[in-house]
mmCIF file of C-alpha atoms and ligand atoms in Angstrom:
data_model
loop_
_atom_site.group_PDB
_atom_site.id
_atom_site.type_symbol
_atom_site.label_atom_id
_atom_site.label_comp_id
_atom_site.label_asym_id
_atom_site.label_seq_id
_atom_site.Cartn_x
_atom_site.Cartn_y
_atom_site.Cartn_z
ATOM 1 C CA UNK A 298 16.811 -4.715 23.296
ATOM 2 C CA UNK A 299 18.518 -8.085 23.767
ATOM 3 C CA UNK A 300 16.369 -10.414 21.675
ATOM 4 C CA UNK A 301 14.900 -9.250 18.380
ATOM 5 C CA UNK A 302 12.927 -11.114 15.750
ATOM 6 C CA UNK A 303 12.387 -9.914 12.178
ATOM 7 C CA UNK A 304 10.149 -11.875 9.808
ATOM 8 C CA UNK A 305 10.582 -11.226 6.092
ATOM 9 C CA UNK A 306 14.165 -10.208 6.848
ATOM 10 C CA UNK A 307 15.496 -11.370 3.467
ATOM 11 C CA UNK A 308 13.159 -8.949 1.717
ATOM 12 C CA UNK A 309 13.602 -5.311 0.783
ATOM 13 C CA UNK A 310 12.391 -3.487 3.888
ATOM 14 C CA UNK A 311 13.080 -6.406 6.255
ATOM 15 C CA UNK A 312 16.785 -6.638 5.336
ATOM 16 C CA UNK A 313 17.283 -2.874 5.710
ATOM 17 C CA UNK A 314 15.563 -3.173 9.084
ATOM 18 C CA UNK A 315 17.575 -6.207 10.254
ATOM 19 C CA UNK A 316 20.894 -4.608 9.289
ATOM 20 C CA UNK A 317 19.998 -1.296 10.948
ATOM 21 C CA UNK A 318 18.872 -3.064 14.138
ATOM 22 C CA UNK A 319 22.168 -4.974 14.149
ATOM 23 C CA UNK A 320 24.033 -1.675 13.958
ATOM 24 C CA UNK A 321 21.925 0.001 16.670
ATOM 25 C CA UNK A 322 21.855 -3.002 19.032
ATOM 26 C CA UNK A 323 25.186 -4.726 18.382
ATOM 27 C CA UNK A 324 24.873 -7.023 21.414
ATOM 28 C CA UNK A 325 21.347 -8.225 20.710
ATOM 29 C CA UNK A 326 20.539 -11.795 19.658
ATOM 30 C CA UNK A 327 18.832 -11.313 16.315
ATOM 31 C CA UNK A 328 16.763 -13.796 14.360
ATOM 32 C CA UNK A 329 15.385 -13.496 10.844
ATOM 33 C CA UNK A 330 12.589 -15.824 9.725
ATOM 34 C CA UNK A 331 12.021 -15.932 5.977
ATOM 35 C CA UNK A 332 11.149 -18.634 3.448
ATOM 36 C CA UNK A 333 12.899 -16.754 0.625
ATOM 37 C CA UNK A 334 9.907 -16.949 -1.704
ATOM 38 C CA UNK A 335 10.495 -13.378 -2.818
ATOM 39 C CA UNK A 336 13.496 -12.313 -0.714
ATOM 40 C CA UNK A 337 17.158 -13.040 -1.348
ATOM 41 C CA UNK A 338 20.134 -14.068 0.765
ATOM 42 C CA UNK A 339 22.048 -11.312 -1.063
ATOM 43 C CA UNK A 340 20.137 -8.738 0.986
ATOM 44 C CA UNK A 341 21.470 -10.234 4.201
ATOM 45 C CA UNK A 342 25.169 -10.094 3.408
ATOM 46 C CA UNK A 343 26.825 -8.741 6.553
ATOM 47 C CA UNK A 344 24.073 -10.002 8.854
ATOM 48 C CA UNK A 345 25.619 -11.735 11.888
ATOM 49 C CA UNK A 346 22.434 -13.091 13.474
ATOM 50 C CA UNK A 347 20.508 -16.320 13.080
ATOM 51 C CA UNK A 348 18.442 -17.096 9.970
ATOM 52 C CA UNK A 349 15.523 -19.529 10.099
ATOM 53 C CA UNK A 350 14.294 -20.570 6.631
ATOM 54 C CA UNK A 351 10.618 -21.222 7.274
ATOM 55 C CA UNK A 352 7.122 -20.285 6.182
ATOM 56 C CA UNK A 353 5.648 -18.175 9.014
ATOM 57 C CA UNK A 354 2.161 -19.509 8.300
ATOM 58 C CA UNK A 355 3.243 -23.102 8.920
ATOM 59 C CA UNK A 356 5.981 -22.689 11.507
ATOM 60 C CA UNK A 357 5.521 -24.157 14.980
ATOM 61 C CA UNK A 358 6.727 -21.008 16.747
ATOM 62 C CA UNK A 359 6.866 -22.449 20.285
ATOM 63 C CA UNK A 360 8.837 -25.487 19.150
ATOM 64 C CA UNK A 361 11.235 -23.350 17.095
ATOM 65 C CA UNK A 362 11.998 -20.843 19.868
ATOM 66 C CA UNK A 363 11.565 -23.046 22.954
ATOM 67 C CA UNK A 364 11.275 -20.727 25.942
ATOM 68 C CA UNK A 365 13.029 -17.847 24.147
ATOM 69 C CA UNK A 366 11.558 -14.432 24.939
ATOM 70 C CA UNK A 367 11.833 -11.581 22.489
ATOM 71 C CA UNK A 368 11.956 -7.899 23.409
ATOM 72 C CA UNK A 369 10.472 -6.893 20.071
ATOM 73 C CA UNK A 370 9.043 -8.643 17.034
ATOM 74 C CA UNK A 371 8.939 -6.959 13.629
ATOM 75 C CA UNK A 372 6.642 -8.844 11.279
ATOM 76 C CA UNK A 373 7.195 -8.025 7.612
ATOM 77 C CA UNK A 374 6.907 -11.454 5.980
ATOM 78 C CA UNK A 375 4.180 -11.363 3.381
ATOM 79 C CA UNK A 376 3.401 -12.207 -0.193
ATOM 80 C CA UNK A 377 4.111 -8.811 -1.741
ATOM 81 C CA UNK A 378 3.392 -9.461 -5.399
ATOM 82 C CA UNK A 379 -0.072 -7.959 -5.796
ATOM 83 C CA UNK A 380 -0.476 -9.727 -9.152
ATOM 84 C CA UNK A 381 -0.707 -13.115 -7.385
ATOM 85 C CA UNK A 382 -4.468 -13.638 -7.595
ATOM 86 C CA UNK A 383 -4.657 -17.005 -5.793
ATOM 87 C CA UNK A 384 -7.001 -15.802 -3.058
ATOM 88 C CA UNK A 385 -6.561 -18.789 -0.765
ATOM 89 C CA UNK A 386 -2.770 -18.576 -0.957
ATOM 90 C CA UNK A 387 -2.623 -14.802 -0.289
ATOM 91 C CA UNK A 388 -5.071 -14.928 2.597
ATOM 92 C CA UNK A 389 -3.741 -18.160 4.073
ATOM 93 C CA UNK A 390 -0.044 -17.315 4.057
ATOM 94 C CA UNK A 391 -0.396 -13.650 5.028
ATOM 95 C CA UNK A 392 -3.103 -14.005 7.666
ATOM 96 C CA UNK A 393 -2.208 -17.363 9.232
ATOM 97 C CA UNK A 394 1.419 -16.262 9.546
ATOM 98 C CA UNK A 395 0.312 -13.282 11.619
ATOM 99 C CA UNK A 396 -2.206 -15.294 13.643
ATOM 100 C CA UNK A 397 0.450 -17.857 14.620
ATOM 101 C CA UNK A 398 2.902 -15.111 15.477
ATOM 102 C CA UNK A 399 0.379 -13.354 17.743
ATOM 103 C CA UNK A 400 -0.454 -16.617 19.511
ATOM 104 C CA UNK A 401 3.274 -17.131 20.122
ATOM 105 C CA UNK A 402 3.828 -13.573 21.411
ATOM 106 C CA UNK A 403 0.652 -13.327 23.540
ATOM 107 C CA UNK A 404 1.916 -14.991 26.762
ATOM 108 C CA UNK A 405 4.898 -12.596 27.047
ATOM 109 C CA UNK A 406 3.107 -9.549 25.576
ATOM 110 C CA UNK A 407 6.196 -8.857 23.523
ATOM 111 C CA UNK A 408 5.638 -5.660 21.471
ATOM 112 C CA UNK A 409 4.787 -6.547 17.878
ATOM 113 C CA UNK A 410 5.178 -4.156 14.966
ATOM 114 C CA UNK A 411 3.702 -5.476 11.721
ATOM 115 C CA UNK A 412 3.555 -4.329 8.109
ATOM 116 C CA UNK A 413 0.129 -3.280 6.964
ATOM 117 C CA UNK A 414 -0.218 -1.306 3.734
ATOM 118 C CA UNK A 415 -1.618 1.845 2.157
ATOM 119 C CA UNK A 416 -3.292 -0.625 -0.226
ATOM 120 C CA UNK A 417 -5.951 -1.112 2.490
ATOM 121 C CA UNK A 418 -7.335 2.334 1.512
ATOM 122 C CA UNK A 419 -8.158 1.068 -1.974
ATOM 123 C CA UNK A 420 -8.691 3.286 -4.983
ATOM 124 C CA UNK A 421 -10.070 6.364 -3.203
ATOM 125 C CA UNK A 422 -6.867 8.399 -3.531
ATOM 126 C CA UNK A 423 -6.174 11.786 -1.964
ATOM 127 C CA UNK A 424 -4.940 12.335 1.579
ATOM 128 C CA UNK A 425 -5.390 9.105 3.484
ATOM 129 C CA UNK A 426 -6.182 8.967 7.191
ATOM 130 C CA UNK A 427 -5.956 5.900 9.382
ATOM 131 C CA UNK A 428 -9.628 5.977 10.428
ATOM 132 C CA UNK A 429 -10.934 5.838 6.871
ATOM 133 C CA UNK A 430 -12.891 2.635 6.286
ATOM 134 C CA UNK A 431 -10.825 0.004 4.481
ATOM 135 C CA UNK A 432 -11.622 -0.544 0.795
ATOM 136 C CA UNK A 433 -9.252 -3.271 -0.465
ATOM 137 C CA UNK A 434 -9.196 -3.461 -4.257
ATOM 138 C CA UNK A 435 -7.230 -6.716 -4.497
ATOM 139 C CA UNK A 436 -6.722 -9.832 -2.404
ATOM 140 C CA UNK A 437 -3.290 -8.692 -1.187
ATOM 141 C CA UNK A 438 -4.890 -5.549 0.291
ATOM 142 C CA UNK A 439 -7.722 -7.674 1.681
ATOM 143 C CA UNK A 440 -5.187 -9.859 3.522
ATOM 144 C CA UNK A 441 -3.651 -6.726 5.075
ATOM 145 C CA UNK A 442 -7.091 -5.580 6.277
ATOM 146 C CA UNK A 443 -7.364 -8.962 8.033
ATOM 147 C CA UNK A 444 -4.038 -8.273 9.791
ATOM 148 C CA UNK A 445 -5.404 -4.941 11.034
ATOM 149 C CA UNK A 446 -8.598 -6.676 12.222
ATOM 150 C CA UNK A 447 -6.661 -9.407 14.060
ATOM 151 C CA UNK A 448 -4.387 -6.838 15.700
ATOM 152 C CA UNK A 449 -7.363 -4.750 16.814
ATOM 153 C CA UNK A 450 -9.123 -7.727 18.356
ATOM 154 C CA UNK A 451 -6.051 -8.950 20.247
ATOM 155 C CA UNK A 452 -5.233 -5.495 21.566
ATOM 156 C CA UNK A 453 -8.835 -4.930 22.664
ATOM 157 C CA UNK A 454 -8.716 -8.243 24.576
ATOM 158 C CA UNK A 455 -5.390 -7.325 26.133
ATOM 159 C CA UNK A 456 -4.918 -3.522 26.351
ATOM 160 C CA UNK A 457 -1.524 -3.880 28.052
ATOM 161 C CA UNK A 458 -0.080 -5.565 24.959
ATOM 162 C CA UNK A 459 1.230 -3.275 22.187
ATOM 163 C CA UNK A 460 0.531 -4.389 18.625
ATOM 164 C CA UNK A 461 1.377 -1.680 16.141
ATOM 165 C CA UNK A 462 0.517 -1.680 12.433
ATOM 166 C CA UNK A 463 2.309 0.454 9.869
ATOM 167 C CA UNK A 464 0.625 1.292 6.600
ATOM 168 C CA UNK A 465 3.632 1.648 4.355
ATOM 169 C CA UNK A 466 3.089 3.799 1.266
ATOM 170 C CA UNK A 467 5.374 3.546 -1.817
ATOM 171 C CA UNK A 468 8.710 2.537 -0.358
ATOM 172 C CA UNK A 469 11.909 2.868 -2.404
ATOM 173 C CA UNK A 470 15.599 2.443 -1.690
ATOM 174 C CA UNK A 471 18.555 0.054 -1.537
ATOM 175 C CA UNK A 472 17.953 -3.748 -1.573
ATOM 176 C CA UNK A 473 14.794 -3.660 -3.675
ATOM 177 C CA UNK A 474 16.321 -4.980 -6.936
ATOM 178 C CA UNK A 475 15.197 -8.603 -6.255
ATOM 179 C CA UNK A 476 11.569 -7.406 -6.520
ATOM 180 C CA UNK A 477 11.987 -6.874 -10.280
ATOM 181 C CA UNK A 478 8.632 -5.679 -11.719
ATOM 182 C CA UNK A 479 7.276 -5.213 -8.177
ATOM 183 C CA UNK A 480 10.151 -2.844 -7.231
ATOM 184 C CA UNK A 481 9.352 0.861 -6.833
ATOM 185 C CA UNK A 482 8.496 3.095 -9.784
ATOM 186 C CA UNK A 483 11.555 5.180 -8.831
ATOM 187 C CA UNK A 484 13.782 2.162 -9.415
ATOM 188 C CA UNK A 485 12.013 1.276 -12.693
ATOM 189 C CA UNK A 486 12.492 4.819 -14.018
ATOM 190 C CA UNK A 487 16.124 4.801 -12.884
ATOM 191 C CA UNK A 488 16.780 1.568 -14.844
ATOM 192 C CA UNK A 489 15.409 3.098 -18.049
ATOM 193 C CA UNK A 490 17.290 6.361 -17.635
ATOM 194 C CA UNK A 491 20.661 4.915 -16.696
ATOM 195 C CA UNK A 492 20.405 2.809 -19.873
ATOM 196 C CA UNK A 493 19.976 6.060 -21.817
ATOM 197 C CA UNK A 494 16.272 5.508 -22.559
ATOM 198 C CA UNK A 495 13.530 8.110 -22.118
ATOM 199 C CA UNK A 496 11.489 7.308 -18.988
ATOM 200 C CA UNK A 497 8.021 5.964 -19.857
ATOM 201 C CA UNK A 498 5.091 7.249 -17.800
ATOM 202 C CA UNK A 499 1.369 7.679 -18.384
ATOM 203 C CA UNK A 500 0.127 10.982 -19.882
ATOM 204 C CA UNK A 501 0.953 13.658 -18.550
ATOM 205 C CA UNK A 502 3.133 12.483 -15.704
ATOM 206 C CA UNK A 503 1.280 14.592 -13.151
ATOM 207 C CA UNK A 504 -0.114 11.665 -11.132
ATOM 208 C CA UNK A 505 1.247 11.914 -7.586
ATOM 209 C CA UNK A 506 2.501 9.230 -5.225
ATOM 210 C CA UNK A 507 3.625 9.312 -1.618
ATOM 211 C CA UNK A 508 7.089 7.814 -2.109
ATOM 212 C CA UNK A 509 8.877 7.158 1.168
ATOM 213 C CA UNK A 510 12.575 6.386 1.501
ATOM 214 C CA UNK A 511 13.404 3.058 3.127
ATOM 215 C CA UNK A 512 15.714 4.701 5.697
ATOM 216 C CA UNK A 513 12.732 6.675 7.036
ATOM 217 C CA UNK A 514 10.578 3.551 6.958
ATOM 218 C CA UNK A 515 13.169 1.635 8.990
ATOM 219 C CA UNK A 516 13.501 4.480 11.515
ATOM 220 C CA UNK A 517 9.734 4.658 12.004
ATOM 221 C CA UNK A 518 9.418 0.866 12.249
ATOM 222 C CA UNK A 519 12.018 0.718 15.029
ATOM 223 C CA UNK A 520 10.427 3.655 16.826
ATOM 224 C CA UNK A 521 6.944 2.150 16.539
ATOM 225 C CA UNK A 522 7.761 -0.539 19.134
ATOM 226 C CA UNK A 523 7.612 2.292 21.696
ATOM 227 C CA UNK A 524 4.141 3.447 20.648
ATOM 228 C CA UNK A 525 2.155 4.487 23.744
ATOM 229 C CA UNK A 526 -0.705 2.204 22.649
ATOM 230 C CA UNK A 527 -1.739 -0.385 20.112
ATOM 231 C CA UNK A 528 -2.409 1.583 16.994
ATOM 232 C CA UNK A 529 -2.243 1.701 13.214
ATOM 233 C CA UNK A 530 -0.076 4.428 11.672
ATOM 234 C CA UNK A 531 0.483 5.677 8.172
ATOM 235 C CA UNK A 532 4.113 5.444 7.125
ATOM 236 C CA UNK A 533 4.769 7.749 4.209
ATOM 237 C CA UNK A 534 6.743 10.897 3.490
ATOM 238 C CA UNK A 535 3.609 13.060 3.677
ATOM 239 C CA UNK A 536 4.965 14.866 0.582
ATOM 240 C CA UNK A 537 3.452 13.392 -2.588
ATOM 241 C CA UNK A 538 5.393 14.026 -5.795
ATOM 242 C CA UNK A 539 4.478 13.625 -9.442
ATOM 243 C CA UNK A 540 6.221 11.224 -11.819
ATOM 244 C CA UNK A 541 7.479 14.297 -13.682
ATOM 245 C CA UNK A 542 9.143 15.513 -10.474
ATOM 246 C CA UNK A 543 10.709 12.083 -9.905
ATOM 247 C CA UNK A 544 12.121 12.156 -13.438
ATOM 248 C CA UNK A 545 13.462 15.642 -12.807
ATOM 249 C CA UNK A 546 15.231 14.466 -9.621
ATOM 250 C CA UNK A 547 16.667 11.423 -11.444
ATOM 251 C CA UNK A 548 17.872 13.609 -14.345
ATOM 252 C CA UNK A 549 19.525 15.890 -11.813
ATOM 253 C CA UNK A 550 21.270 13.031 -9.988
ATOM 254 C CA UNK A 551 22.319 11.160 -13.136
ATOM 255 C CA UNK A 552 23.431 14.274 -14.996
ATOM 256 C CA UNK A 553 21.024 13.499 -17.873
ATOM 257 C CA UNK A 554 18.323 15.525 -19.657
ATOM 258 C CA UNK A 555 15.941 12.781 -20.716
ATOM 259 C CA UNK A 556 12.398 13.915 -21.536
ATOM 260 C CA UNK A 557 9.472 11.756 -20.342
ATOM 261 C CA UNK A 558 8.026 9.460 -23.003
ATOM 262 C CA UNK A 559 4.290 9.708 -22.263
ATOM 263 C CA UNK A 560 1.833 6.995 -23.272
ATOM 264 C CA UNK A 561 -1.882 6.319 -22.864
ATOM 265 C CA UNK A 562 -2.962 4.829 -19.533
ATOM 266 C CA UNK A 563 -4.938 1.643 -20.264
ATOM 267 C CA UNK A 564 -6.215 1.541 -16.662
ATOM 268 C CA UNK A 565 -7.624 5.093 -16.616
ATOM 269 C CA UNK A 566 -10.922 4.176 -14.970
ATOM 270 C CA UNK A 567 -9.319 2.484 -11.962
ATOM 271 C CA UNK A 568 -6.064 4.353 -11.607
ATOM 272 C CA UNK A 569 -5.134 6.458 -8.584
ATOM 273 C CA UNK A 570 -4.127 9.970 -9.516
ATOM 274 C CA UNK A 571 -2.971 10.975 -6.058
ATOM 275 C CA UNK A 572 -1.841 9.116 -2.940
ATOM 276 C CA UNK A 573 -0.747 10.909 0.190
ATOM 277 C CA UNK A 574 -0.155 9.754 3.752
ATOM 278 C CA UNK A 575 -1.586 11.903 6.490
ATOM 279 C CA UNK A 576 1.299 11.690 8.967
ATOM 280 C CA UNK A 577 -0.388 13.602 11.808
ATOM 281 C CA UNK A 578 -0.874 10.545 14.022
ATOM 282 C CA UNK A 579 2.688 9.281 13.545
ATOM 283 C CA UNK A 580 3.955 12.718 14.392
ATOM 284 C CA UNK A 581 1.814 13.256 17.494
ATOM 285 C CA UNK A 582 2.031 9.718 19.003
ATOM 286 C CA UNK A 583 5.539 8.681 17.990
ATOM 287 C CA UNK A 584 7.163 12.075 17.451
ATOM 288 C CA UNK A 585 8.130 10.718 14.041
ATOM 289 C CA UNK A 586 9.187 13.088 11.288
ATOM 290 C CA UNK A 587 10.610 11.735 7.995
ATOM 291 C CA UNK A 588 14.183 12.914 7.474
ATOM 292 C CA UNK A 589 14.208 12.605 3.694
ATOM 293 C CA UNK A 590 12.297 14.758 1.228
ATOM 294 C CA UNK A 591 11.607 13.023 -2.086
ATOM 295 C CA UNK A 592 14.536 14.917 -3.654
ATOM 296 C CA UNK A 593 17.031 14.096 -0.886
ATOM 297 C CA UNK A 594 15.855 10.460 -0.696
ATOM 298 C CA UNK A 595 16.320 9.986 -4.436
ATOM 299 C CA UNK A 596 19.750 11.653 -4.273
ATOM 300 C CA UNK A 597 20.801 9.344 -1.409
ATOM 301 C CA UNK A 598 19.473 6.275 -3.237
ATOM 302 C CA UNK A 599 21.314 7.208 -6.430
ATOM 303 C CA UNK A 600 24.605 7.209 -4.538
ATOM 304 C CA UNK A 601 24.066 3.503 -3.749
ATOM 305 C CA UNK A 602 22.764 2.622 -7.212
ATOM 306 C CA UNK A 603 25.554 4.328 -9.118
ATOM 307 C CA UNK A 604 28.282 2.919 -6.847
ATOM 308 C CA UNK A 605 26.992 -0.619 -7.588
ATOM 309 C CA UNK A 606 27.082 -0.271 -11.358
HETATM 310 N N1 NAD B 708 7.613 -2.032 -0.447
HETATM 311 C C1 NAD B 708 6.487 -1.329 -0.307
HETATM 312 O O1 NAD B 708 6.307 -0.274 -0.952
HETATM 313 C C2 NAD B 708 5.418 -1.793 0.660
HETATM 314 C C3 NAD B 708 4.221 -1.051 0.718
HETATM 315 C C4 NAD B 708 3.231 -1.462 1.605
HETATM 316 C C5 NAD B 708 3.427 -2.566 2.427
HETATM 317 N N2 NAD B 708 4.585 -3.267 2.340
HETATM 318 C C6 NAD B 708 4.752 -4.424 3.240
HETATM 319 O O2 NAD B 708 6.039 -4.404 3.817
HETATM 320 C C7 NAD B 708 6.524 -5.732 4.017
HETATM 321 C C8 NAD B 708 7.872 -5.901 3.340
HETATM 322 O O3 NAD B 708 7.711 -5.698 1.938
HETATM 323 P P1 NAD B 708 8.952 -5.645 0.946
HETATM 324 O O4 NAD B 708 8.709 -4.536 -0.002
HETATM 325 O O5 NAD B 708 10.214 -5.689 1.713
HETATM 326 O O6 NAD B 708 8.734 -6.993 0.110
HETATM 327 P P2 NAD B 708 9.688 -8.250 -0.132
HETATM 328 O O7 NAD B 708 8.918 -9.150 -1.047
HETATM 329 O O8 NAD B 708 11.020 -7.811 -0.555
HETATM 330 O O9 NAD B 708 9.777 -8.902 1.314
HETATM 331 C C9 NAD B 708 8.872 -9.831 1.843
HETATM 332 C C10 NAD B 708 9.665 -10.966 2.466
HETATM 333 O O10 NAD B 708 8.766 -11.873 3.108
HETATM 334 C C11 NAD B 708 9.153 -13.210 2.769
HETATM 335 N N3 NAD B 708 7.944 -14.037 2.896
HETATM 336 C C12 NAD B 708 6.783 -13.935 2.185
HETATM 337 N N4 NAD B 708 5.882 -14.798 2.655
HETATM 338 C C13 NAD B 708 6.479 -15.483 3.671
HETATM 339 C C14 NAD B 708 6.050 -16.512 4.554
HETATM 340 N N5 NAD B 708 4.809 -17.018 4.504
HETATM 341 N N6 NAD B 708 6.929 -16.988 5.477
HETATM 342 C C15 NAD B 708 8.182 -16.487 5.543
HETATM 343 N N7 NAD B 708 8.643 -15.504 4.739
HETATM 344 C C16 NAD B 708 7.796 -15.001 3.823
HETATM 345 C C17 NAD B 708 9.714 -13.102 1.375
HETATM 346 O O11 NAD B 708 10.564 -14.179 1.047
HETATM 347 C C18 NAD B 708 10.450 -11.775 1.429
HETATM 348 O O12 NAD B 708 11.781 -11.929 1.862
HETATM 349 C C19 NAD B 708 5.440 -6.652 3.466
HETATM 350 O O13 NAD B 708 4.625 -7.075 4.524
HETATM 351 C C20 NAD B 708 4.669 -5.760 2.514
HETATM 352 O O14 NAD B 708 3.334 -6.199 2.342
HETATM 353 C C21 NAD B 708 5.576 -2.909 1.472
#
């Protein structure tokens, strides 16, 4: 790859992706487009490519990249704070950004990999398969369903063009600290425990999540550009773990013995007790297999966290 574009590259997953692509394709011309609304320049320290500070939903793509052809586009820019309830803002910025990007990429049929989300499955819980009907429970998830719809329509119109959606599950890992309350539960529990406090989780800590390490997410995202067809794939670990197990792994890595501090769940009636990515399609189409188990991912992450403190 000679020319690579990453939107949302100042964010958590986008910066890990941009820096890994830079390492794997050291001679490529790399561009990050981000308006820094939730990302941070700190995530891009060491990035040697070009950074365009712009809102993807308002950018004039053709004017910005006059005649430039990309070999791959990774689209991760998105409002990611699910507590932003301004419906027009969420749908406008997330959907129009993708629409403009697709219109820009269409003439060259440059492969596009975009971030969808496990949130599109809604509250159903259990093992989630890509063909399940979408059931967005908030406007953020609704905007991601629109991305999947747009991608499907464009790829039906033009079967030779590859547009690949990845439904990320609960991603954790380095460069997520800027997300504060929206950072992963693993990071939130780590913060409490490294401060010597008992980790607070809902009774009885047995709710399970498909936590996936960002290094696996980046590897799958890069691989997805080679998908044999336009498709939507789950991107999880496929190994859901309970909050109690996460606390156990953190205790192990931190050398602590902090007991969970359970409290009543105020959202009981609309709380997911189990999320799990069915990774069959990713495995069969892309040959993708996550390299990190929850325990080894947490151990790897702790190395970074403890060396920074
Ligand atoms: N982290 C997760 O667990 C998770 C789960 C499912 C889906 N996703 C998706 O993965 C992608 C990356 O998420 P993240 O966790 O790195 O979040 P993040 O908030 O750290 O990154 C998003 C980036 O997009 C930028 N951005 C937002 N709107 C923009 C716009 N209109 N124009 C330009 N830049 C814009 C932000 O400034 C930020 O740098 C998002 O599309 C998100 O919806 C993430």
